Tab-separated table of C-alpha atoms and ligand atoms in Angstrom:
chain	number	residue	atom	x	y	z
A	146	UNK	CA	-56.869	-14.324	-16.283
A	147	UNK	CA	-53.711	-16.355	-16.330
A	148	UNK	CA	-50.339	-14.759	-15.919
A	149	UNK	CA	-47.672	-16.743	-17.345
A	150	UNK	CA	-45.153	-13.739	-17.284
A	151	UNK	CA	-44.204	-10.585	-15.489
A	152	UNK	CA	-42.883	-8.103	-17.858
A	153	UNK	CA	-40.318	-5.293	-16.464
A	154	UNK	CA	-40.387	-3.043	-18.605
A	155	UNK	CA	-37.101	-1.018	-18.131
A	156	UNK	CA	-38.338	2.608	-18.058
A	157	UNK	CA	-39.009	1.230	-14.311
A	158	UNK	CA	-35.519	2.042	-14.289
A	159	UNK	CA	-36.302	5.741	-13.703
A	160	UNK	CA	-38.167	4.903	-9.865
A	161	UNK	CA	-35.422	1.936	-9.067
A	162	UNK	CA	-32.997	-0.330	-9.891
A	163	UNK	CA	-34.519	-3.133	-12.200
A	164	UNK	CA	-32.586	-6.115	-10.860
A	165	UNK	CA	-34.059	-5.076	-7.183
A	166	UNK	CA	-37.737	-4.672	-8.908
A	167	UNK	CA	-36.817	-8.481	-10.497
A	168	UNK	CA	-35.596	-9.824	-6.920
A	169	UNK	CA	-38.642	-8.569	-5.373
A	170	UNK	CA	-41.235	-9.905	-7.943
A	171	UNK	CA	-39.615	-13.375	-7.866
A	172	UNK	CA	-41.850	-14.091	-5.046
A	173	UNK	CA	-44.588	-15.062	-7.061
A	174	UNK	CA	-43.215	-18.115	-8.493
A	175	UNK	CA	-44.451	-16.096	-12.219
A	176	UNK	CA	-41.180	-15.964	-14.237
A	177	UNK	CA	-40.083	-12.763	-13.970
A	178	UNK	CA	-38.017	-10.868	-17.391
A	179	UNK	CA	-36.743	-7.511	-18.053
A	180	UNK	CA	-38.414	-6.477	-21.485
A	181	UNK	CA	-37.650	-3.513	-23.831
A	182	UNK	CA	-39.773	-1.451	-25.766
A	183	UNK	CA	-39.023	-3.978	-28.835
A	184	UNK	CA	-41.003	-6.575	-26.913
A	185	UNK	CA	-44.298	-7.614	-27.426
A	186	UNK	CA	-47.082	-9.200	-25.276
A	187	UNK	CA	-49.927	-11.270	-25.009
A	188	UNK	CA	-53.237	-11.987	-22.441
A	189	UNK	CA	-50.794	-14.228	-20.552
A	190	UNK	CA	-48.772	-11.067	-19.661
A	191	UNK	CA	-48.306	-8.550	-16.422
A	192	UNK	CA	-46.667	-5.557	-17.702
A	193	UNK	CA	-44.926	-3.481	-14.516
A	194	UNK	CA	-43.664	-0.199	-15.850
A	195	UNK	CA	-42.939	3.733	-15.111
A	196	UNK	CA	-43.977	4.919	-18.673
A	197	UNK	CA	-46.931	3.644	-20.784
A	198	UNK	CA	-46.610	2.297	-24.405
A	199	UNK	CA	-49.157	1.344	-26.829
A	200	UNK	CA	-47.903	-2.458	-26.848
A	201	UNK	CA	-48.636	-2.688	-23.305
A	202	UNK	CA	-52.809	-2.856	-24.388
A	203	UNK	CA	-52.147	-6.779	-25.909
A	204	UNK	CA	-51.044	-7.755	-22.318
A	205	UNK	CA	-53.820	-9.133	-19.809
A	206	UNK	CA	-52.800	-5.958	-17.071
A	207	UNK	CA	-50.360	-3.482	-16.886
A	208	UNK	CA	-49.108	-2.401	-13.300
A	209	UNK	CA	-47.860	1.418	-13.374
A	210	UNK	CA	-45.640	2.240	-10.756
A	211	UNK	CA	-46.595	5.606	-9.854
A	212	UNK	CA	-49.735	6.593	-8.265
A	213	UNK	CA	-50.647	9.159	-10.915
A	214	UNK	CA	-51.395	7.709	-13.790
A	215	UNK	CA	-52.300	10.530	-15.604
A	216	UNK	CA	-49.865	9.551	-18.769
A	217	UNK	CA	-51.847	6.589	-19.229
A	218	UNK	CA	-54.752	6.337	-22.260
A	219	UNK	CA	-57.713	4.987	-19.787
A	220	UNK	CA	-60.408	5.187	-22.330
A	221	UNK	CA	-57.764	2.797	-24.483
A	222	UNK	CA	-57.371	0.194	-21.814
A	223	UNK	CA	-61.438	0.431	-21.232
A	224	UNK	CA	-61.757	-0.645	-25.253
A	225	UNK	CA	-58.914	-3.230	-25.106
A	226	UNK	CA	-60.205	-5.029	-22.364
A	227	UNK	CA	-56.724	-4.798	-20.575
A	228	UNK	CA	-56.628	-4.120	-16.971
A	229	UNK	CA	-54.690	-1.008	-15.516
A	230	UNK	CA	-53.218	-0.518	-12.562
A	231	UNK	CA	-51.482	2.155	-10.745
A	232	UNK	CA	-49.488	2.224	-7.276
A	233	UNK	CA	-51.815	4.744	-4.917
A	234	UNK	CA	-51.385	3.500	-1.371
A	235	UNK	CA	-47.824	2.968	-0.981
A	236	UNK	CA	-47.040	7.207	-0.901
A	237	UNK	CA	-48.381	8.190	2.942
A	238	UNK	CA	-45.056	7.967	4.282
A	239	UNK	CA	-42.540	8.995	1.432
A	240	UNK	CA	-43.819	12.174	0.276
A	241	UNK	CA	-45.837	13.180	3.759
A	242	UNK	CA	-41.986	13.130	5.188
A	243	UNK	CA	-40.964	15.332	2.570
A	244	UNK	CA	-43.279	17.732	2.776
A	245	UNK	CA	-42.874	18.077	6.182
A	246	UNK	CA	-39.251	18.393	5.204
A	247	UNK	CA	-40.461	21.596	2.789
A	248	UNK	CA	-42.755	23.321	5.546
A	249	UNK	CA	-39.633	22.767	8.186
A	250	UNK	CA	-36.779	24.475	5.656
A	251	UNK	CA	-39.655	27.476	5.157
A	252	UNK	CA	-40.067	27.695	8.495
A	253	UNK	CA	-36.427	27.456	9.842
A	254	UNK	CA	-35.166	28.923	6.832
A	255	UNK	CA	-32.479	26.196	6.528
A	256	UNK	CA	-32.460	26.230	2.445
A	257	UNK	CA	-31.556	29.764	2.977
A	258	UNK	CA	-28.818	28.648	5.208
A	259	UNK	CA	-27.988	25.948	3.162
A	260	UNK	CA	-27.496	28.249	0.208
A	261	UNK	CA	-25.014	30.571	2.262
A	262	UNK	CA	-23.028	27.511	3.619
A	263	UNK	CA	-20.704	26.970	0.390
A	264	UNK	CA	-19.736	29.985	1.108
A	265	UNK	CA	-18.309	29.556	5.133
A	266	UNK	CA	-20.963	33.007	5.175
A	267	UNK	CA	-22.426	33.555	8.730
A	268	UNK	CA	-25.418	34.999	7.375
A	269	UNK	CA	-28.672	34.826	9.691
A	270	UNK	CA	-31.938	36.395	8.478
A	271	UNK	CA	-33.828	39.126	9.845
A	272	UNK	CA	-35.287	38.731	12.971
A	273	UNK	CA	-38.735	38.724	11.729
A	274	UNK	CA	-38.071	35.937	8.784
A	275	UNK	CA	-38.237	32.623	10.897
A	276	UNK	CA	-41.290	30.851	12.640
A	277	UNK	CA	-42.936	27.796	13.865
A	278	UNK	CA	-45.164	25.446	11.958
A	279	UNK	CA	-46.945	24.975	15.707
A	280	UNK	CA	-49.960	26.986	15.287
A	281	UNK	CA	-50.007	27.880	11.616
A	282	UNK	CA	-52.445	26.741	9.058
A	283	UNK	CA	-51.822	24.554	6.246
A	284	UNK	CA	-54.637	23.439	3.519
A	285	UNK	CA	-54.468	19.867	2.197
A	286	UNK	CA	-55.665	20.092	-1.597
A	287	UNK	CA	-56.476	16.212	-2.390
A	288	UNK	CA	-57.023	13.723	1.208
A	289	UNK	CA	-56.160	10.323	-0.537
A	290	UNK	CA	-53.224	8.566	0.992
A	291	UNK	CA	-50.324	11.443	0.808
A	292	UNK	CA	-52.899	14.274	2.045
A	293	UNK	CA	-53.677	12.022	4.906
A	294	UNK	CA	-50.355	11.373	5.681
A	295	UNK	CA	-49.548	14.762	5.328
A	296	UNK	CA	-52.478	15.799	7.517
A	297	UNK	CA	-51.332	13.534	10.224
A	298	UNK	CA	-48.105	14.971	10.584
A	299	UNK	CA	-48.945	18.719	10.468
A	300	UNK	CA	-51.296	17.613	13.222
A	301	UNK	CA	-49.064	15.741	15.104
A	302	UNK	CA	-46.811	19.299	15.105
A	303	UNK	CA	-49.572	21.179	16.333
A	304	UNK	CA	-50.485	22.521	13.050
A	305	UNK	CA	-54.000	23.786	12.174
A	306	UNK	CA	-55.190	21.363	9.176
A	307	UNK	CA	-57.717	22.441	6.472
A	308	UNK	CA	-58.117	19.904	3.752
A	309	UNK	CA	-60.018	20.095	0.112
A	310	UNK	CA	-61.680	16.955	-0.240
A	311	UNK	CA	-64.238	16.451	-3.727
A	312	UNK	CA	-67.218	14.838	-1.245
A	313	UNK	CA	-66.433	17.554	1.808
A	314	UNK	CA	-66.924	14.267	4.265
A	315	UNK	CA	-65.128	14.697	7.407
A	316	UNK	CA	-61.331	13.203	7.424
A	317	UNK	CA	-59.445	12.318	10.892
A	318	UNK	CA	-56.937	15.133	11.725
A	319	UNK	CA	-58.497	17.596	9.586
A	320	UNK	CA	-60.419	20.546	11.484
A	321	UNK	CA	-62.779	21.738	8.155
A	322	UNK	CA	-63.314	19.738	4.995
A	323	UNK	CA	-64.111	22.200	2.294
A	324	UNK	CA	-65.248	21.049	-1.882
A	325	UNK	CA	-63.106	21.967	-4.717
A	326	UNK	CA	-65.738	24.932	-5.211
A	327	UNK	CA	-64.993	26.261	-1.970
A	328	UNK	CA	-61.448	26.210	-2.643
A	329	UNK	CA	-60.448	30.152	-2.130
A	330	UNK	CA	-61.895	29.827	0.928
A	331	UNK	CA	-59.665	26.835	1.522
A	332	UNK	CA	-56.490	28.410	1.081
A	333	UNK	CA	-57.103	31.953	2.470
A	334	UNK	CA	-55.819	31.772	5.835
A	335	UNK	CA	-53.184	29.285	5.384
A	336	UNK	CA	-49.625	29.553	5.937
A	337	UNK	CA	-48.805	26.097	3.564
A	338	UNK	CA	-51.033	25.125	0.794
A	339	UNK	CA	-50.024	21.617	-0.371
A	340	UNK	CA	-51.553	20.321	-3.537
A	341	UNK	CA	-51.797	16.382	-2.956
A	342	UNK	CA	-54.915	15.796	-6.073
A	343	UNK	CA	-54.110	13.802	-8.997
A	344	UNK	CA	-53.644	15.343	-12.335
A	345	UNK	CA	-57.351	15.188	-13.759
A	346	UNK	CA	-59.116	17.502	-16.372
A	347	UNK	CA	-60.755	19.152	-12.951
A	348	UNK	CA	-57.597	19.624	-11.217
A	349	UNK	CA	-55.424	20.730	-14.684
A	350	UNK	CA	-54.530	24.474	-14.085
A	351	UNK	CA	-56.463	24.276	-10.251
A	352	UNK	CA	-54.075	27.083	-9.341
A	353	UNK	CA	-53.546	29.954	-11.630
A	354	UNK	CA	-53.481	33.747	-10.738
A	355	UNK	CA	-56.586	34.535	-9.792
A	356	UNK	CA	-56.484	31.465	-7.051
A	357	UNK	CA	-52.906	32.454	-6.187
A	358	UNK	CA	-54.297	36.336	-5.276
A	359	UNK	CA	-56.254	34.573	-2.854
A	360	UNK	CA	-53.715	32.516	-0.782
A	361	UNK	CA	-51.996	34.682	2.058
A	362	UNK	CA	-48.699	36.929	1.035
A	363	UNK	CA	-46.933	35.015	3.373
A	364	UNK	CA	-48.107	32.296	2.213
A	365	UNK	CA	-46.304	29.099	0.942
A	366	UNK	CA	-47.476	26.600	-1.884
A	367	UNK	CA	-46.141	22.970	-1.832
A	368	UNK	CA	-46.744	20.881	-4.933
A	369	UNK	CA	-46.176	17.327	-5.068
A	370	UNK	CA	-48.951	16.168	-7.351
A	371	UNK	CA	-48.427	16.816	-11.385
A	372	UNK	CA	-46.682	19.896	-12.421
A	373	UNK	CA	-49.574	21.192	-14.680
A	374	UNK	CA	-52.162	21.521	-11.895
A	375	UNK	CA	-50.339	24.669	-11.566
A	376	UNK	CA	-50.223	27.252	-13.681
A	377	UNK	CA	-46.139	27.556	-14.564
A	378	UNK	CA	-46.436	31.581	-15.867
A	379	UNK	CA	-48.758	32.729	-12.550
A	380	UNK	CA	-46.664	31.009	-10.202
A	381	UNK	CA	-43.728	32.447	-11.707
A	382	UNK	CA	-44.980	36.092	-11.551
A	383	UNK	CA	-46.795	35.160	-8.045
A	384	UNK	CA	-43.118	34.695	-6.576
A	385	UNK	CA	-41.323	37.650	-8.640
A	386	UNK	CA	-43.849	40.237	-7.205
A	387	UNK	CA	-44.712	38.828	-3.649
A	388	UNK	CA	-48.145	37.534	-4.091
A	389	UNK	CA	-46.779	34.730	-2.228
A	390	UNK	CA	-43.873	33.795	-0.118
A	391	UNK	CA	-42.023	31.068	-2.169
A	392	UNK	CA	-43.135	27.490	-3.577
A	393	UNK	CA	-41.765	23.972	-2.586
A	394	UNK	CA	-42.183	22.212	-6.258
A	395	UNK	CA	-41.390	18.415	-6.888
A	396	UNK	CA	-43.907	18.099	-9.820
A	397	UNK	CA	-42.920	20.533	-12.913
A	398	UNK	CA	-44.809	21.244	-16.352
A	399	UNK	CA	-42.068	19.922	-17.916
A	400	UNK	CA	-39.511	16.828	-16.387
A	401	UNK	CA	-36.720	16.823	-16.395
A	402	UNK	CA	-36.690	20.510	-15.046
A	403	UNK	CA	-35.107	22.666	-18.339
A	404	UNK	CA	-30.998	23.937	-16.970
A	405	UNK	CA	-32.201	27.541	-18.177
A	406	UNK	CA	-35.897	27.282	-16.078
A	407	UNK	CA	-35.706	30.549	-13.762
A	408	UNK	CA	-36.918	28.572	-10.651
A	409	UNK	CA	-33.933	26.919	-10.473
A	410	UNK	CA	-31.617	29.287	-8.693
A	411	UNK	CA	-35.032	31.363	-7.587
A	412	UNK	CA	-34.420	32.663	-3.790
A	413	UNK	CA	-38.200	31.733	-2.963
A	414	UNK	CA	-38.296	28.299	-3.984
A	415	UNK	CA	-37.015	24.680	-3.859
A	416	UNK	CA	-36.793	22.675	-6.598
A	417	UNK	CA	-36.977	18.753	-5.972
A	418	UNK	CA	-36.172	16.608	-9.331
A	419	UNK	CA	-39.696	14.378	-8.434
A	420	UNK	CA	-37.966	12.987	-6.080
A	421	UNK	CA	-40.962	13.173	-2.862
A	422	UNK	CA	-41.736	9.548	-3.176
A	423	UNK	CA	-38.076	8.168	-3.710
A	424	UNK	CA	-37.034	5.038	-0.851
A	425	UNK	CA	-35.004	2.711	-0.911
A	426	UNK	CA	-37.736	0.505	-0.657
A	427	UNK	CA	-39.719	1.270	-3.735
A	428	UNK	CA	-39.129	-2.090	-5.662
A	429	UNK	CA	-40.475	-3.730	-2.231
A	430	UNK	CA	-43.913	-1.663	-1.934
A	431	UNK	CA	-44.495	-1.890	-6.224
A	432	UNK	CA	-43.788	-5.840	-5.420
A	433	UNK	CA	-46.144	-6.215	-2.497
A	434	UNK	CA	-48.874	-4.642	-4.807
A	435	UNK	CA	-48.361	-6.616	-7.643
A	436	UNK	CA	-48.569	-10.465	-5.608
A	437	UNK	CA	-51.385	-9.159	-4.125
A	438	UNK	CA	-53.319	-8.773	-7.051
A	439	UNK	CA	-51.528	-12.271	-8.625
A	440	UNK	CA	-53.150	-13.786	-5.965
A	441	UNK	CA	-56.182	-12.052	-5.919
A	442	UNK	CA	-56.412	-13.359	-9.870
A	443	UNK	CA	-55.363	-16.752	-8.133
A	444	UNK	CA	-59.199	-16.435	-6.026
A	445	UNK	CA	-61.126	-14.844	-8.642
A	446	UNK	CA	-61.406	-11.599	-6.772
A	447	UNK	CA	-61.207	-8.036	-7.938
A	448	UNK	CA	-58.023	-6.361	-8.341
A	449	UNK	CA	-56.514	-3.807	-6.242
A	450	UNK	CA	-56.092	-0.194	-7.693
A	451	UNK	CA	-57.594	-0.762	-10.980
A	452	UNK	CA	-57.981	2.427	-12.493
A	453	UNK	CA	-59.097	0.658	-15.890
B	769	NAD	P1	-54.955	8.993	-3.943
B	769	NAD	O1	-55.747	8.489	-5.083
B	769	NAD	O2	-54.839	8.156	-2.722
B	769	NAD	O3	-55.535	10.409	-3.497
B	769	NAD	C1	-55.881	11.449	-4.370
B	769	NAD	C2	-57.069	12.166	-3.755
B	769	NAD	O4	-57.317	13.377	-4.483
B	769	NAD	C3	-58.338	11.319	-3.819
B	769	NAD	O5	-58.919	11.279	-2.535
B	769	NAD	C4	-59.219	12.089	-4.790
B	769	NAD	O6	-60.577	11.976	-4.507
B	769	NAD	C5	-58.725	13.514	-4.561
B	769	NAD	N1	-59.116	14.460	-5.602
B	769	NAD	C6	-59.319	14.255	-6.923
B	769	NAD	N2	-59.694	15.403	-7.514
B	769	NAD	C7	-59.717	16.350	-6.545
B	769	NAD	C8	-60.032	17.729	-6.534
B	769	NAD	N3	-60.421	18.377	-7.633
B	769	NAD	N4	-59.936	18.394	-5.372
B	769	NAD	C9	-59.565	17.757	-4.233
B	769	NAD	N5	-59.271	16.451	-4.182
B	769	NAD	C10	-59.345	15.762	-5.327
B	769	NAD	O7	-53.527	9.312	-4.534
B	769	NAD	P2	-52.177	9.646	-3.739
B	769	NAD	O8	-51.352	8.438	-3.624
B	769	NAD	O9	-52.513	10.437	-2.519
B	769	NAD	O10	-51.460	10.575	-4.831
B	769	NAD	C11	-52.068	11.791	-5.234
B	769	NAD	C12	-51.342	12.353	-6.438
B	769	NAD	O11	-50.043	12.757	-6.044
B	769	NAD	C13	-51.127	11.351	-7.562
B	769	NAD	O12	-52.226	11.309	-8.450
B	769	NAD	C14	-49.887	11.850	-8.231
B	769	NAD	O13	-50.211	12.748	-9.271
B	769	NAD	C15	-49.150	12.594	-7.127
B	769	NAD	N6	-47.974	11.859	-6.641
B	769	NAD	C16	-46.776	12.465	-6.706
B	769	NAD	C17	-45.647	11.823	-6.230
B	769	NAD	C18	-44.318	12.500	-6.243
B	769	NAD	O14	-43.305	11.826	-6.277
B	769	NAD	N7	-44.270	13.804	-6.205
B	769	NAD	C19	-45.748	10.521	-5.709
B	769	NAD	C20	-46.998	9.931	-5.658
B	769	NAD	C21	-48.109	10.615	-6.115
């Protein structure tokens, strides 16, 4: 494979700035251009983009910048012989920090608080509303890089950490590893369930009503993966009649969120515009991923997080 070009193509806009994402990729000594979707491309091209396009399979590899990759025809990069690859690795700090950040404003009730501050109210809940994350269980759905990261800090804050893992192997930090069959037994005693799996045909629809019955009623489900691994209509119904606490959603069925969508101003829940994984620092981690596998190319070796 020789790379003659790296292609930005400018739905990367959506993650980051694309003169940063240019800056950063300089490094490589590749010329570096912002394309459109008018452009076309050829097997001396790296493609780095948010969104996929049918162009992109006449490049030699296309670097997505997300770590689900889920929009992406696999089975049409397989036939074309281009390479794919997607940006798992770089999330165990981002979105481990804001779940955290989701289990603390449960816990504390501070999005209640913050709701009540535009209106100077001095409004404190009952007595029996607020608790500590010390000593509570949460279930990790998916242990890849964000449900490790997110293991380690419930951990770290004294949490008791169940995990759903697709081999069962033990993880570090993680008291019982249950399979995705064992999954209502997963989430029955916890306090936080946080789904952390990639969007897959398994995974599609994972949490429905049935599965939702079986989490705790003061329960809480956190869901930073792909919006359709829930099931929009139960969890809706799950929060109107109390089958479960509230929801912490980043991922929705449908992005952006629509104005009219009733979890919006929804008392149980907060809404994050897919925002878990945003830093400052994106265009610097998506670089670092992409030299490494120029120079991997450069020795002959095997790419890094080829998915295709
Ligand atoms: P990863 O590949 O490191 O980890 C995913 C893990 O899920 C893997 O260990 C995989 O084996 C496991 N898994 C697959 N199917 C499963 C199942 N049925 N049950 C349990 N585990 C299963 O990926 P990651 O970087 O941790 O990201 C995970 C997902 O989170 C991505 O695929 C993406 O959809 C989502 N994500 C969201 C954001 C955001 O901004 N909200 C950011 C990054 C990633």
């Amino acid at each position: 494979m020789d790379i003659a070009r790296i292609a930005v193509h400018e739905s990367v806009a959506k993650a980051c700035p694309l003169e940063a994402m240019v800056a950063a990729l300089q490094g490589s000594a590749i010329p570096v251009e912002i394309v459109g979707d008018d452009a076309s491309f050829d097997a001396s091209d790296c493609v780095v983009t948010f969104s996929p396009r049918d162009a992109f399979l006449d490049a030699a590899w296309v670097h997505g910048i997300r770590a689900g990759y889920d929009e992406f025809d696999v089975t049409a990069y397989e036939a074309a012989g281009t390479a794919l690859m997607n940006s798992t690795g770089i999330h165990g700090d981002t979105v481990p920090e804001t779940v955290v950040g989701y289990m603390t404003a449960f816990a504390r009730r501070l999005h209640v608080y913050r709701d009540h501050q535009s209106d100077s109210d001095w409004m404190q809940e009952p007595y029996d509303a607020p608790f500590t994350l010390t000593g509570e269980q949460v279930c990790v759905v998916g242990l890849g890089t964000i449900g490790q990261g997110v293991a380690d800090r419930a951990n770290a804050l004294g949490m008791e950490v169940v995990g759903v893992r697709r081999s069962g192997d033990p993880v570090e930090n993680v008291e019982r590893v249950y399979t995705p069959d064992e999954l209502d037994t997963a989430v029955a005693d916890a306090r936080f369930v946080v789904l952390c799996c990639p969007l897959t045909e398994e995974t599609e629809g994972m949490v429905g009503a049935a599965r939702l019955v079986q989490m705790r009623t003061d329960s809480y489900l956190v869901n930073v993966a792909r919006g359709p691994v829930v099931v929009e209509d139960a969890l809706l119904n799950a929060l109107d009649d109390g089958t479960i606490a509230g929801a912490a959603l980043d991922a929705h069925w449908e992005e952006p969120l629509p104005e009219e969508h009733p979890l919006w101003d929804h008392e149980s829940a907060i809404v994050t515009p897919h925002v878990a994984a945003s830093t400052s620092q994106y265009h610097e981690d998506i670089a670092a991923l992409v030299q490494e596998n120029v120079e991997r190319i450069a020795r002959g070796e095997s790419l890094r997080n080829r998915v295709a």
